[in-house]
N, CA, C and O atoms as a Tripos MOL2 file, in Angstrom:
@<TRIPOS>MOLECULE
protein
  308   307    77     0     0
PROTEIN
NO_CHARGES

@<TRIPOS>ATOM
      1 N          67.2550  129.7760  129.0550 N.3       1 MET1
      2 CA         68.4690  130.1170  128.3650 C.3       1 MET1
      3 C          68.4050  129.5630  126.9410 C.2       1 MET1
      4 O          67.9660  128.4310  126.7380 O.2       1 MET1
      5 N          68.8250  130.3270  125.9840 N.am      2 LEU2
      6 CA         68.7920  129.9630  124.5710 C.3       2 LEU2
      7 C          70.1090  129.2890  124.1850 C.2       2 LEU2
      8 O          71.1810  129.8810  124.3110 O.2       2 LEU2
      9 N          70.0130  128.0420  123.7130 N.am      3 GLU3
     10 CA         71.2140  127.3260  123.2790 C.3       3 GLU3
     11 C          71.3370  127.4440  121.7680 C.2       3 GLU3
     12 O          70.3580  127.3060  121.0340 O.2       3 GLU3
     13 N          72.5360  127.6980  121.3280 N.am      4 ILE4
     14 CA         72.7960  127.7990  119.8950 C.3       4 ILE4
     15 C          73.3360  126.4500  119.4190 C.2       4 ILE4
     16 O          74.2610  125.8810  119.9990 O.2       4 ILE4
     17 N          72.7330  125.9740  118.3620 N.am      5 LEU5
     18 CA         73.1330  124.6910  117.8030 C.3       5 LEU5
     19 C          74.4360  124.8600  117.0360 C.2       5 LEU5
     20 O          74.5350  125.7120  116.1530 O.2       5 LEU5
     21 N          75.4180  124.0620  117.3670 N.am      6 ASP6
     22 CA         76.7110  124.1020  116.6750 C.3       6 ASP6
     23 C          76.6400  123.1310  115.4910 C.2       6 ASP6
     24 O          76.8190  121.9260  115.6660 O.2       6 ASP6
     25 N          76.3820  123.6500  114.2980 N.am      7 ASP7
     26 CA         76.2370  122.8080  113.1170 C.3       7 ASP7
     27 C          77.3590  123.0270  112.1050 C.2       7 ASP7
     28 O          77.1650  122.8160  110.9080 O.2       7 ASP7
     29 N          78.5100  123.4420  112.5720 N.am      8 ARG8
     30 CA         79.6210  123.6880  111.6530 C.3       8 ARG8
     31 C          80.0940  122.4080  110.9690 C.2       8 ARG8
     32 O          80.5150  122.4640  109.8130 O.2       8 ARG8
     33 N          80.0400  121.2750  111.6320 N.am      9 HIS9
     34 CA         80.4960  120.0320  111.0010 C.3       9 HIS9
     35 C          79.5720  119.6010  109.8640 C.2       9 HIS9
     36 O          79.9980  118.8470  108.9890 O.2       9 HIS9
     37 N          78.3330  120.0530  109.8520 N.am     10 TYR10
     38 CA         77.4310  119.7590  108.7450 C.3      10 TYR10
     39 C          77.7890  120.5440  107.5000 C.2      10 TYR10
     40 O          77.4630  120.1260  106.3890 O.2      10 TYR10
     41 N          78.4520  121.6710  107.6680 N.am     11 LEU11
     42 CA         78.7810  122.5300  106.5440 C.3      11 LEU11
     43 C          80.0970  122.1500  105.8740 C.2      11 LEU11
     44 O          80.4040  122.6560  104.7950 O.2      11 LEU11
     45 N          80.8720  121.2760  106.4920 N.am     12 GLU12
     46 CA         82.1300  120.8490  105.9040 C.3      12 GLU12
     47 C          81.8640  119.7710  104.8500 C.2      12 GLU12
     48 O          80.9540  118.9570  105.0040 O.2      12 GLU12
     49 N          82.6620  119.7710  103.7800 N.am     13 PRO13
     50 CA         82.4560  118.7310  102.7630 C.3      13 PRO13
     51 C          82.8010  117.3540  103.3260 C.2      13 PRO13
     52 O          83.6700  117.2340  104.1900 O.2      13 PRO13
     53 N          82.1260  116.3230  102.8420 N.am     14 PRO14
     54 CA         82.3810  114.9770  103.3550 C.3      14 PRO14
     55 C          83.7740  114.4900  102.9520 C.2      14 PRO14
     56 O          84.3220  114.9030  101.9300 O.2      14 PRO14
     57 N          84.3180  113.6250  103.7550 N.am     15 ASP15
     58 CA         85.6110  113.0190  103.4670 C.3      15 ASP15
     59 C          85.3670  111.8110  102.5650 C.2      15 ASP15
     60 O          85.0100  110.7320  103.0400 O.2      15 ASP15
     61 N          85.5620  112.0030  101.2670 N.am     16 ASN16
     62 CA         85.2810  110.9440  100.2940 C.3      16 ASN16
     63 C          86.5250  110.1610   99.9030 C.2      16 ASN16
     64 O          86.4850  109.3900   98.9440 O.2      16 ASN16
     65 N          87.6100  110.3350  100.6090 N.am     17 GLU17
     66 CA         88.8130  109.5950  100.2650 C.3      17 GLU17
     67 C          88.6760  108.1570  100.7200 C.2      17 GLU17
     68 O          88.2460  107.8910  101.8430 O.2      17 GLU17
     69 N          89.0460  107.2180   99.8390 N.am     18 PRO18
     70 CA         88.9440  105.8060  100.2450 C.3      18 PRO18
     71 C          89.9510  105.4790  101.3350 C.2      18 PRO18
     72 O          91.0020  106.1090  101.4490 O.2      18 PRO18
     73 N          89.6060  104.4880  102.1230 N.am     19 GLU19
     74 CA         90.4490  104.0810  103.2460 C.3      19 GLU19
     75 C          91.5790  103.1710  102.7570 C.2      19 GLU19
     76 O          91.3400  102.2010  102.0380 O.2      19 GLU19
     77 N          92.8040  103.4960  103.1530 N.am     20 LYS20
     78 CA         93.9560  102.6710  102.8100 C.3      20 LYS20
     79 C          93.9470  101.4470  103.7260 C.2      20 LYS20
     80 O          93.8180  101.5700  104.9440 O.2      20 LYS20
     81 N          94.0850  100.2700  103.1230 N.am     21 VAL21
     82 CA         94.0000   99.0420  103.8980 C.3      21 VAL21
     83 C          95.3560   98.3420  103.9860 C.2      21 VAL21
     84 O          95.8400   98.0500  105.0790 O.2      21 VAL21
     85 N          95.9620   98.0770  102.8370 N.am     22 LEU22
     86 CA         97.2120   97.3230  102.7750 C.3      22 LEU22
     87 C          98.1480   97.9520  101.7560 C.2      22 LEU22
     88 O          97.7350   98.7770  100.9410 O.2      22 LEU22
     89 N          99.4140   97.5520  101.8100 N.am     23 LYS23
     90 CA        100.3660   97.9130  100.7670 C.3      23 LYS23
     91 C         100.6950   96.6670   99.9660 C.2      23 LYS23
     92 O         100.8690   95.5820  100.5210 O.2      23 LYS23
     93 N         100.7770   96.8370   98.6540 N.am     24 CYS24
     94 CA        101.1410   95.7290   97.7850 C.3      24 CYS24
     95 C         102.5900   95.3440   98.0610 C.2      24 CYS24
     96 O         103.4620   96.2060   98.1710 O.2      24 CYS24
     97 N         102.8330   94.0660   98.1710 N.am     25 TYR25
     98 CA        104.1750   93.5680   98.4600 C.3      25 TYR25
     99 C         105.1500   93.8910   97.3260 C.2      25 TYR25
    100 O         106.3190   94.1840   97.5750 O.2      25 TYR25
    101 N         104.6690   93.8390   96.0800 N.am     26 PHE26
    102 CA        105.5470   94.0010   94.9300 C.3      26 PHE26
    103 C         105.8080   95.4600   94.5720 C.2      26 PHE26
    104 O         106.9610   95.8540   94.4010 O.2      26 PHE26
    105 N         104.7480   96.2740   94.4570 N.am     27 CYS27
    106 CA        104.9310   97.6500   93.9830 C.3      27 CYS27
    107 C         104.8540   98.6810   95.1020 C.2      27 CYS27
    108 O         105.1410   99.8530   94.8570 O.2      27 CYS27
    109 N         104.4850   98.3020   96.2970 N.am     28 SER28
    110 CA        104.3650   99.1830   97.4680 C.3      28 SER28
    111 C         103.3100  100.2730   97.2960 C.2      28 SER28
    112 O         103.3290  101.2640   98.0250 O.2      28 SER28
    113 N         102.3980  100.1080   96.3510 N.am     29 ASP29
    114 CA        101.2580  101.0250   96.2260 C.3      29 ASP29
    115 C         100.2000  100.6220   97.2490 C.2      29 ASP29
    116 O         100.1220   99.4670   97.6690 O.2      29 ASP29
    117 N          99.3980  101.5920   97.6300 N.am     30 TRP30
    118 CA         98.3350  101.3110   98.6000 C.3      30 TRP30
    119 C          97.2030  100.5420   97.9490 C.2      30 TRP30
    120 O          96.8540  100.7880   96.7950 O.2      30 TRP30
    121 N          96.6430   99.6290   98.6810 N.am     31 ILE31
    122 CA         95.4270   98.9240   98.3000 C.3      31 ILE31
    123 C          94.3190   99.5040   99.1600 C.2      31 ILE31
    124 O          94.4010   99.4770  100.3880 O.2      31 ILE31
    125 N          93.2840  100.0290   98.5160 N.am     32 TYR32
    126 CA         92.1970  100.7050   99.2200 C.3      32 TYR32
    127 C          91.0700   99.7370   99.5350 C.2      32 TYR32
    128 O          91.0320   98.6170   99.0240 O.2      32 TYR32
    129 N          90.1640  100.1790  100.3760 N.am     33 ALA33
    130 CA         89.1000   99.3110  100.8990 C.3      33 ALA33
    131 C          88.2470   98.6930   99.8010 C.2      33 ALA33
    132 O          87.8500   97.5350   99.9270 O.2      33 ALA33
    133 N          87.9500   99.4200   98.7280 N.am     34 GLU34
    134 CA         87.0640   98.8850   97.6970 C.3      34 GLU34
    135 C          87.8220   98.1760   96.5780 C.2      34 GLU34
    136 O          87.1890   97.6410   95.6680 O.2      34 GLU34
    137 N          89.1550   98.1520   96.6130 N.am     35 ASP35
    138 CA         89.9590   97.5100   95.5760 C.3      35 ASP35
    139 C          90.0180   95.9990   95.7730 C.2      35 ASP35
    140 O          89.9110   95.4940   96.8900 O.2      35 ASP35
    141 N          90.1900   95.2980   94.6620 N.am     36 ASP36
    142 CA         90.4300   93.8580   94.7320 C.3      36 ASP36
    143 C          91.8990   93.6300   95.0210 C.2      36 ASP36
    144 O          92.7580   94.3290   94.4840 O.2      36 ASP36
    145 N          92.1880   92.6650   95.8590 N.am     37 TYR37
    146 CA         93.5710   92.2880   96.1150 C.3      37 TYR37
    147 C          93.6250   90.7920   96.3710 C.2      37 TYR37
    148 O          92.6020   90.1450   96.5990 O.2      37 TYR37
    149 N          94.8200   90.2620   96.3290 N.am     38 TYR38
    150 CA         95.0140   88.8330   96.4450 C.3      38 TYR38
    151 C          96.0940   88.5560   97.4830 C.2      38 TYR38
    152 O          97.0420   89.3290   97.6200 O.2      38 TYR38
    153 N          95.9520   87.4660   98.2030 N.am     39 CYS39
    154 CA         96.9600   87.0490   99.1800 C.3      39 CYS39
    155 C          97.6450   85.7980   98.6440 C.2      39 CYS39
    156 O          97.0110   84.7620   98.4390 O.2      39 CYS39
    157 N          98.9350   85.9150   98.4250 N.am     40 LEU40
    158 CA         99.7290   84.8030   97.9260 C.3      40 LEU40
    159 C         100.7700   84.4770   98.9870 C.2      40 LEU40
    160 O         101.7000   85.2530   99.2090 O.2      40 LEU40
    161 N         100.6170   83.3490   99.6310 N.am     41 ASP41
    162 CA        101.5060   82.9690  100.7400 C.3      41 ASP41
    163 C         101.5970   84.0900  101.7700 C.2      41 ASP41
    164 O         102.6900   84.4550  102.2050 O.2      41 ASP41
    165 N         100.4560   84.6300  102.1530 N.am     42 ASP42
    166 CA        100.3370   85.7150  103.1360 C.3      42 ASP42
    167 C         100.9670   87.0280  102.6820 C.2      42 ASP42
    168 O         101.2790   87.8730  103.5210 O.2      42 ASP42
    169 N         101.1610   87.2230  101.3900 N.am     43 LEU43
    170 CA        101.6560   88.4880  100.8540 C.3      43 LEU43
    171 C         100.5200   89.1540  100.1000 C.2      43 LEU43
    172 O          99.9400   88.5570   99.1930 O.2      43 LEU43
    173 N         100.1970   90.3910  100.4690 N.am     44 ALA44
    174 CA         99.1360   91.1140   99.7870 C.3      44 ALA44
    175 C          99.6430   91.5910   98.4380 C.2      44 ALA44
    176 O         100.7560   92.1050   98.3260 O.2      44 ALA44
    177 N          98.8230   91.4160   97.4240 N.am     45 CYS45
    178 CA         99.2300   91.7230   96.0540 C.3      45 CYS45
    179 C          98.0600   92.4070   95.3440 C.2      45 CYS45
    180 O          96.9320   91.9160   95.3940 O.2      45 CYS45
    181 N          98.3250   93.5410   94.6820 N.am     46 CYS46
    182 CA         97.2660   94.2180   93.9250 C.3      46 CYS46
    183 C          97.0150   93.4610   92.6210 C.2      46 CYS46
    184 O          97.8080   92.6060   92.2280 O.2      46 CYS46
    185 N          95.9230   93.7770   91.9670 N.am     47 GLU47
    186 CA         95.5420   93.0560   90.7580 C.3      47 GLU47
    187 C          96.5330   93.2880   89.6220 C.2      47 GLU47
    188 O          96.7970   92.3740   88.8410 O.2      47 GLU47
    189 N          97.0810   94.4860   89.5180 N.am     48 ASP48
    190 CA         98.0600   94.7770   88.4700 C.3      48 ASP48
    191 C          99.3130   93.9130   88.6230 C.2      48 ASP48
    192 O          99.8130   93.3550   87.6470 O.2      48 ASP48
    193 N          99.8110   93.8090   89.8450 N.am     49 CYS49
    194 CA        101.0080   92.9950   90.0750 C.3      49 CYS49
    195 C         100.7190   91.5170   89.8900 C.2      49 CYS49
    196 O         101.5830   90.7710   89.4280 O.2      49 CYS49
    197 N          99.5170   91.0840   90.2420 N.am     50 LEU50
    198 CA         99.1490   89.6930   90.0050 C.3      50 LEU50
    199 C          99.2060   89.3970   88.5150 C.2      50 LEU50
    200 O          99.7540   88.3760   88.1000 O.2      50 LEU50
    201 N          98.6400   90.2890   87.7110 N.am     51 ASN51
    202 CA         98.6740   90.1060   86.2620 C.3      51 ASN51
    203 C         100.1030   90.1190   85.7430 C.2      51 ASN51
    204 O         100.4570   89.3180   84.8770 O.2      51 ASN51
    205 N         100.9150   91.0110   86.2590 N.am     52 LEU52
    206 CA        102.2860   91.1550   85.7820 C.3      52 LEU52
    207 C         103.1670   89.9740   86.1830 C.2      52 LEU52
    208 O         103.9170   89.4560   85.3560 O.2      52 LEU52
    209 N         103.0860   89.5470   87.4310 N.am     53 HIS53
    210 CA        104.0180   88.5500   87.9420 C.3      53 HIS53
    211 C         103.5540   87.1060   87.7870 C.2      53 HIS53
    212 O         104.3830   86.2090   87.6340 O.2      53 HIS53
    213 N         102.2450   86.8680   87.8230 N.am     54 TYR54
    214 CA        101.7910   85.4780   87.8730 C.3      54 TYR54
    215 C         101.0250   85.0250   86.6410 C.2      54 TYR54
    216 O         101.2400   83.9100   86.1650 O.2      54 TYR54
    217 N         100.1550   85.8440   86.1230 N.am     55 LYS55
    218 CA         99.3550   85.3790   84.9930 C.3      55 LYS55
    219 C         100.1900   85.2180   83.7360 C.2      55 LYS55
    220 O          99.8550   84.3960   82.8830 O.2      55 LYS55
    221 N         101.2600   85.9730   83.5970 N.am     56 GLN56
    222 CA        102.1100   85.8200   82.4230 C.3      56 GLN56
    223 C         102.9310   84.5410   82.4880 C.2      56 GLN56
    224 O         103.2820   83.9760   81.4520 O.2      56 GLN56
    225 N         103.2360   84.0870   83.6800 N.am     57 THR57
    226 CA        104.0620   82.8910   83.8160 C.3      57 THR57
    227 C         103.2400   81.6160   83.9110 C.2      57 THR57
    228 O         103.7890   80.5180   83.8190 O.2      57 THR57
    229 N         101.9480   81.7450   84.0900 N.am     58 ALA58
    230 CA        101.0900   80.5620   84.2110 C.3      58 ALA58
    231 C         100.9320   79.8990   82.8460 C.2      58 ALA58
    232 O         100.8020   80.5740   81.8250 O.2      58 ALA58
    233 N         100.9460   78.5810   82.8460 N.am     59 GLU59
    234 CA        100.7620   77.8420   81.6090 C.3      59 GLU59
    235 C          99.2800   77.5620   81.4110 C.2      59 GLU59
    236 O          98.5880   77.1880   82.3580 O.2      59 GLU59
    237 N          98.7870   77.7380   80.1960 N.am     60 PRO60
    238 CA         97.3760   77.4170   79.9550 C.3      60 PRO60
    239 C          97.1510   75.9110   80.0930 C.2      60 PRO60
    240 O          98.0210   75.1070   79.7560 O.2      60 PRO60
    241 N          96.0030   75.5530   80.5790 N.am     61 ILE61
    242 CA         95.6670   74.1500   80.8030 C.3      61 ILE61
    243 C          95.1850   73.5430   79.4900 C.2      61 ILE61
    244 O          94.3520   74.1220   78.7930 O.2      61 ILE61
    245 N          95.7100   72.3890   79.1670 N.am     62 ASP62
    246 CA         95.2720   71.6540   77.9890 C.3      62 ASP62
    247 C          94.1070   70.7570   78.4110 C.2      62 ASP62
    248 O          94.3000   69.6280   78.8610 O.2      62 ASP62
    249 N          92.8920   71.2920   78.2530 N.am     63 TYR63
    250 CA         91.7140   70.5800   78.7410 C.3      63 TYR63
    251 C          91.4820   69.2660   78.0000 C.2      63 TYR63
    252 O          91.0310   68.2900   78.5990 O.2      63 TYR63
    253 N          91.7850   69.2340   76.7090 N.am     64 GLU64
    254 CA         91.5770   68.0020   75.9500 C.3      64 GLU64
    255 C          92.4720   66.8810   76.4890 C.2      64 GLU64
    256 O          92.0320   65.7370   76.5990 O.2      64 GLU64
    257 N          93.7080   67.1990   76.8190 N.am     65 ALA65
    258 CA         94.6100   66.1880   77.3740 C.3      65 ALA65
    259 C          94.1450   65.7460   78.7550 C.2      65 ALA65
    260 O          94.2350   64.5650   79.0930 O.2      65 ALA65
    261 N          93.6510   66.6820   79.5510 N.am     66 GLU66
    262 CA         93.1430   66.3370   80.8820 C.3      66 GLU66
    263 C          91.9480   65.3880   80.7720 C.2      66 GLU66
    264 O          91.8570   64.4080   81.5120 O.2      66 GLU66
    265 N          91.0370   65.6800   79.8490 N.am     67 LEU67
    266 CA         89.8690   64.8120   79.6610 C.3      67 LEU67
    267 C          90.2770   63.4450   79.1290 C.2      67 LEU67
    268 O          89.7180   62.4240   79.5290 O.2      67 LEU67
    269 N          91.2520   63.4280   78.2290 N.am     68 ALA68
    270 CA         91.7260   62.1420   77.7030 C.3      68 ALA68
    271 C          92.3390   61.3060   78.8200 C.2      68 ALA68
    272 O          92.1400   60.0930   78.8630 O.2      68 ALA68
    273 N          93.0790   61.9390   79.7190 N.am     69 ASP69
    274 CA         93.6570   61.2110   80.8500 C.3      69 ASP69
    275 C          92.5680   60.6490   81.7500 C.2      69 ASP69
    276 O          92.6880   59.5300   82.2490 O.2      69 ASP69
    277 N          91.4980   61.4250   81.9620 N.am     70 LEU70
    278 CA         90.4000   60.9370   82.7980 C.3      70 LEU70
    279 C          89.6950   59.7490   82.1510 C.2      70 LEU70
    280 O          89.3480   58.7840   82.8330 O.2      70 LEU70
    281 N          89.4840   59.8180   80.8480 N.am     71 GLU71
    282 CA         88.8300   58.7100   80.1490 C.3      71 GLU71
    283 C          89.6960   57.4620   80.1940 C.2      71 GLU71
    284 O          89.1930   56.3500   80.3550 O.2      71 GLU71
    285 N          90.9910   57.6520   80.0520 N.am     72 CYS72
    286 CA         91.9100   56.5220   80.0870 C.3      72 CYS72
    287 C          91.9160   55.8530   81.4640 C.2      72 CYS72
    288 O          91.9580   54.6260   81.5540 O.2      72 CYS72
    289 N          91.8770   56.6270   82.5070 N.am     73 SER73
    290 CA         91.8880   56.0630   83.8600 C.3      73 SER73
    291 C          90.5890   55.3340   84.1670 C.2      73 SER73
    292 O          90.5860   54.3860   84.9520 O.2      73 SER73
    293 N          89.4870   55.7590   83.5620 N.am     74 GLU74
    294 CA         88.2050   55.0580   83.7710 C.3      74 GLU74
    295 C          88.2070   53.6950   83.0910 C.2      74 GLU74
    296 O          87.6010   52.7440   83.5840 O.2      74 GLU74
    297 N          88.8860   53.6120   81.9640 N.am     75 ILE75
    298 CA         88.9370   52.3480   81.2150 C.3      75 ILE75
    299 C          89.7300   51.3080   81.9820 C.2      75 ILE75
    300 O          89.3520   50.1370   82.0040 O.2      75 ILE75
    301 N          90.8230   51.7160   82.6130 N.am     76 LYS76
    302 CA         91.6950   50.7770   83.3120 C.3      76 LYS76
    303 C          91.0210   50.1590   84.5270 C.2      76 LYS76
    304 O          91.3710   49.0430   84.9120 O.2      76 LYS76
    305 N          90.0830   50.8360   85.1320 N.am     77 GLU77
    306 CA         89.4710   50.3520   86.3680 C.3      77 GLU77
    307 C          88.4380   49.3110   86.1560 C.2      77 GLU77
    308 O          87.8470   48.8220   87.1190 O.2      77 GLU77
@<TRIPOS>BOND
     1     1     2 1
     2     2     3 1
     3     3     4 2
     4     3     5 am
     5     5     6 1
     6     6     7 1
     7     7     8 2
     8     7     9 am
     9     9    10 1
    10    10    11 1
    11    11    12 2
    12    11    13 am
    13    13    14 1
    14    14    15 1
    15    15    16 2
    16    15    17 am
    17    17    18 1
    18    18    19 1
    19    19    20 2
    20    19    21 am
    21    21    22 1
    22    22    23 1
    23    23    24 2
    24    23    25 am
    25    25    26 1
    26    26    27 1
    27    27    28 2
    28    27    29 am
    29    29    30 1
    30    30    31 1
    31    31    32 2
    32    31    33 am
    33    33    34 1
    34    34    35 1
    35    35    36 2
    36    35    37 am
    37    37    38 1
    38    38    39 1
    39    39    40 2
    40    39    41 am
    41    41    42 1
    42    42    43 1
    43    43    44 2
    44    43    45 am
    45    45    46 1
    46    46    47 1
    47    47    48 2
    48    47    49 am
    49    49    50 1
    50    50    51 1
    51    51    52 2
    52    51    53 am
    53    53    54 1
    54    54    55 1
    55    55    56 2
    56    55    57 am
    57    57    58 1
    58    58    59 1
    59    59    60 2
    60    59    61 am
    61    61    62 1
    62    62    63 1
    63    63    64 2
    64    63    65 am
    65    65    66 1
    66    66    67 1
    67    67    68 2
    68    67    69 am
    69    69    70 1
    70    70    71 1
    71    71    72 2
    72    71    73 am
    73    73    74 1
    74    74    75 1
    75    75    76 2
    76    75    77 am
    77    77    78 1
    78    78    79 1
    79    79    80 2
    80    79    81 am
    81    81    82 1
    82    82    83 1
    83    83    84 2
    84    83    85 am
    85    85    86 1
    86    86    87 1
    87    87    88 2
    88    87    89 am
    89    89    90 1
    90    90    91 1
    91    91    92 2
    92    91    93 am
    93    93    94 1
    94    94    95 1
    95    95    96 2
    96    95    97 am
    97    97    98 1
    98    98    99 1
    99    99   100 2
   100    99   101 am
   101   101   102 1
   102   102   103 1
   103   103   104 2
   104   103   105 am
   105   105   106 1
   106   106   107 1
   107   107   108 2
   108   107   109 am
   109   109   110 1
   110   110   111 1
   111   111   112 2
   112   111   113 am
   113   113   114 1
   114   114   115 1
   115   115   116 2
   116   115   117 am
   117   117   118 1
   118   118   119 1
   119   119   120 2
   120   119   121 am
   121   121   122 1
   122   122   123 1
   123   123   124 2
   124   123   125 am
   125   125   126 1
   126   126   127 1
   127   127   128 2
   128   127   129 am
   129   129   130 1
   130   130   131 1
   131   131   132 2
   132   131   133 am
   133   133   134 1
   134   134   135 1
   135   135   136 2
   136   135   137 am
   137   137   138 1
   138   138   139 1
   139   139   140 2
   140   139   141 am
   141   141   142 1
   142   142   143 1
   143   143   144 2
   144   143   145 am
   145   145   146 1
   146   146   147 1
   147   147   148 2
   148   147   149 am
   149   149   150 1
   150   150   151 1
   151   151   152 2
   152   151   153 am
   153   153   154 1
   154   154   155 1
   155   155   156 2
   156   155   157 am
   157   157   158 1
   158   158   159 1
   159   159   160 2
   160   159   161 am
   161   161   162 1
   162   162   163 1
   163   163   164 2
   164   163   165 am
   165   165   166 1
   166   166   167 1
   167   167   168 2
   168   167   169 am
   169   169   170 1
   170   170   171 1
   171   171   172 2
   172   171   173 am
   173   173   174 1
   174   174   175 1
   175   175   176 2
   176   175   177 am
   177   177   178 1
   178   178   179 1
   179   179   180 2
   180   179   181 am
   181   181   182 1
   182   182   183 1
   183   183   184 2
   184   183   185 am
   185   185   186 1
   186   186   187 1
   187   187   188 2
   188   187   189 am
   189   189   190 1
   190   190   191 1
   191   191   192 2
   192   191   193 am
   193   193   194 1
   194   194   195 1
   195   195   196 2
   196   195   197 am
   197   197   198 1
   198   198   199 1
   199   199   200 2
   200   199   201 am
   201   201   202 1
   202   202   203 1
   203   203   204 2
   204   203   205 am
   205   205   206 1
   206   206   207 1
   207   207   208 2
   208   207   209 am
   209   209   210 1
   210   210   211 1
   211   211   212 2
   212   211   213 am
   213   213   214 1
   214   214   215 1
   215   215   216 2
   216   215   217 am
   217   217   218 1
   218   218   219 1
   219   219   220 2
   220   219   221 am
   221   221   222 1
   222   222   223 1
   223   223   224 2
   224   223   225 am
   225   225   226 1
   226   226   227 1
   227   227   228 2
   228   227   229 am
   229   229   230 1
   230   230   231 1
   231   231   232 2
   232   231   233 am
   233   233   234 1
   234   234   235 1
   235   235   236 2
   236   235   237 am
   237   237   238 1
   238   238   239 1
   239   239   240 2
   240   239   241 am
   241   241   242 1
   242   242   243 1
   243   243   244 2
   244   243   245 am
   245   245   246 1
   246   246   247 1
   247   247   248 2
   248   247   249 am
   249   249   250 1
   250   250   251 1
   251   251   252 2
   252   251   253 am
   253   253   254 1
   254   254   255 1
   255   255   256 2
   256   255   257 am
   257   257   258 1
   258   258   259 1
   259   259   260 2
   260   259   261 am
   261   261   262 1
   262   262   263 1
   263   263   264 2
   264   263   265 am
   265   265   266 1
   266   266   267 1
   267   267   268 2
   268   267   269 am
   269   269   270 1
   270   270   271 1
   271   271   272 2
   272   271   273 am
   273   273   274 1
   274   274   275 1
   275   275   276 2
   276   275   277 am
   277   277   278 1
   278   278   279 1
   279   279   280 2
   280   279   281 am
   281   281   282 1
   282   282   283 1
   283   283   284 2
   284   283   285 am
   285   285   286 1
   286   286   287 1
   287   287   288 2
   288   287   289 am
   289   289   290 1
   290   290   291 1
   291   291   292 2
   292   291   293 am
   293   293   294 1
   294   294   295 1
   295   295   296 2
   296   295   297 am
   297   297   298 1
   298   298   299 1
   299   299   300 2
   300   299   301 am
   301   301   302 1
   302   302   303 1
   303   303   304 2
   304   303   305 am
   305   305   306 1
   306   306   307 1
   307   307   308 2
@<TRIPOS>SUBSTRUCTURE
     1 MET1         2 RESIDUE 1 A MET
     2 LEU2         6 RESIDUE 1 A LEU
     3 GLU3        10 RESIDUE 1 A GLU
     4 ILE4        14 RESIDUE 1 A ILE
     5 LEU5        18 RESIDUE 1 A LEU
     6 ASP6        22 RESIDUE 1 A ASP
     7 ASP7        26 RESIDUE 1 A ASP
     8 ARG8        30 RESIDUE 1 A ARG
     9 HIS9        34 RESIDUE 1 A HIS
    10 TYR10       38 RESIDUE 1 A TYR
    11 LEU11       42 RESIDUE 1 A LEU
    12 GLU12       46 RESIDUE 1 A GLU
    13 PRO13       50 RESIDUE 1 A PRO
    14 PRO14       54 RESIDUE 1 A PRO
    15 ASP15       58 RESIDUE 1 A ASP
    16 ASN16       62 RESIDUE 1 A ASN
    17 GLU17       66 RESIDUE 1 A GLU
    18 PRO18       70 RESIDUE 1 A PRO
    19 GLU19       74 RESIDUE 1 A GLU
    20 LYS20       78 RESIDUE 1 A LYS
    21 VAL21       82 RESIDUE 1 A VAL
    22 LEU22       86 RESIDUE 1 A LEU
    23 LYS23       90 RESIDUE 1 A LYS
    24 CYS24       94 RESIDUE 1 A CYS
    25 TYR25       98 RESIDUE 1 A TYR
    26 PHE26      102 RESIDUE 1 A PHE
    27 CYS27      106 RESIDUE 1 A CYS
    28 SER28      110 RESIDUE 1 A SER
    29 ASP29      114 RESIDUE 1 A ASP
    30 TRP30      118 RESIDUE 1 A TRP
    31 ILE31      122 RESIDUE 1 A ILE
    32 TYR32      126 RESIDUE 1 A TYR
    33 ALA33      130 RESIDUE 1 A ALA
    34 GLU34      134 RESIDUE 1 A GLU
    35 ASP35      138 RESIDUE 1 A ASP
    36 ASP36      142 RESIDUE 1 A ASP
    37 TYR37      146 RESIDUE 1 A TYR
    38 TYR38      150 RESIDUE 1 A TYR
    39 CYS39      154 RESIDUE 1 A CYS
    40 LEU40      158 RESIDUE 1 A LEU
    41 ASP41      162 RESIDUE 1 A ASP
    42 ASP42      166 RESIDUE 1 A ASP
    43 LEU43      170 RESIDUE 1 A LEU
    44 ALA44      174 RESIDUE 1 A ALA
    45 CYS45      178 RESIDUE 1 A CYS
    46 CYS46      182 RESIDUE 1 A CYS
    47 GLU47      186 RESIDUE 1 A GLU
    48 ASP48      190 RESIDUE 1 A ASP
    49 CYS49      194 RESIDUE 1 A CYS
    50 LEU50      198 RESIDUE 1 A LEU
    51 ASN51      202 RESIDUE 1 A ASN
    52 LEU52      206 RESIDUE 1 A LEU
    53 HIS53      210 RESIDUE 1 A HIS
    54 TYR54      214 RESIDUE 1 A TYR
    55 LYS55      218 RESIDUE 1 A LYS
    56 GLN56      222 RESIDUE 1 A GLN
    57 THR57      226 RESIDUE 1 A THR
    58 ALA58      230 RESIDUE 1 A ALA
    59 GLU59      234 RESIDUE 1 A GLU
    60 PRO60      238 RESIDUE 1 A PRO
    61 ILE61      242 RESIDUE 1 A ILE
    62 ASP62      246 RESIDUE 1 A ASP
    63 TYR63      250 RESIDUE 1 A TYR
    64 GLU64      254 RESIDUE 1 A GLU
    65 ALA65      258 RESIDUE 1 A ALA
    66 GLU66      262 RESIDUE 1 A GLU
    67 LEU67      266 RESIDUE 1 A LEU
    68 ALA68      270 RESIDUE 1 A ALA
    69 ASP69      274 RESIDUE 1 A ASP
    70 LEU70      278 RESIDUE 1 A LEU
    71 GLU71      282 RESIDUE 1 A GLU
    72 CYS72      286 RESIDUE 1 A CYS
    73 SER73      290 RESIDUE 1 A SER
    74 GLU74      294 RESIDUE 1 A GLU
    75 ILE75      298 RESIDUE 1 A ILE
    76 LYS76      302 RESIDUE 1 A LYS
    77 GLU77      306 RESIDUE 1 A GLU
């Protein structure tokens, strides 16, 4: 008996859509498998929202003052 090979699934275009993994807590946009995301207190956050909500409010570190404090503490000991 002659069997016919069913190769219709080979002729369909591949599914190239990225996989949805999480939703951003702040903007409710999907975070996809290859995207970078951050967990802040167990809340998933996309990179855009991290930049918007946290990096703008963060204070830059004064490295010279930090080093001066370290040198001062070494002298006292």
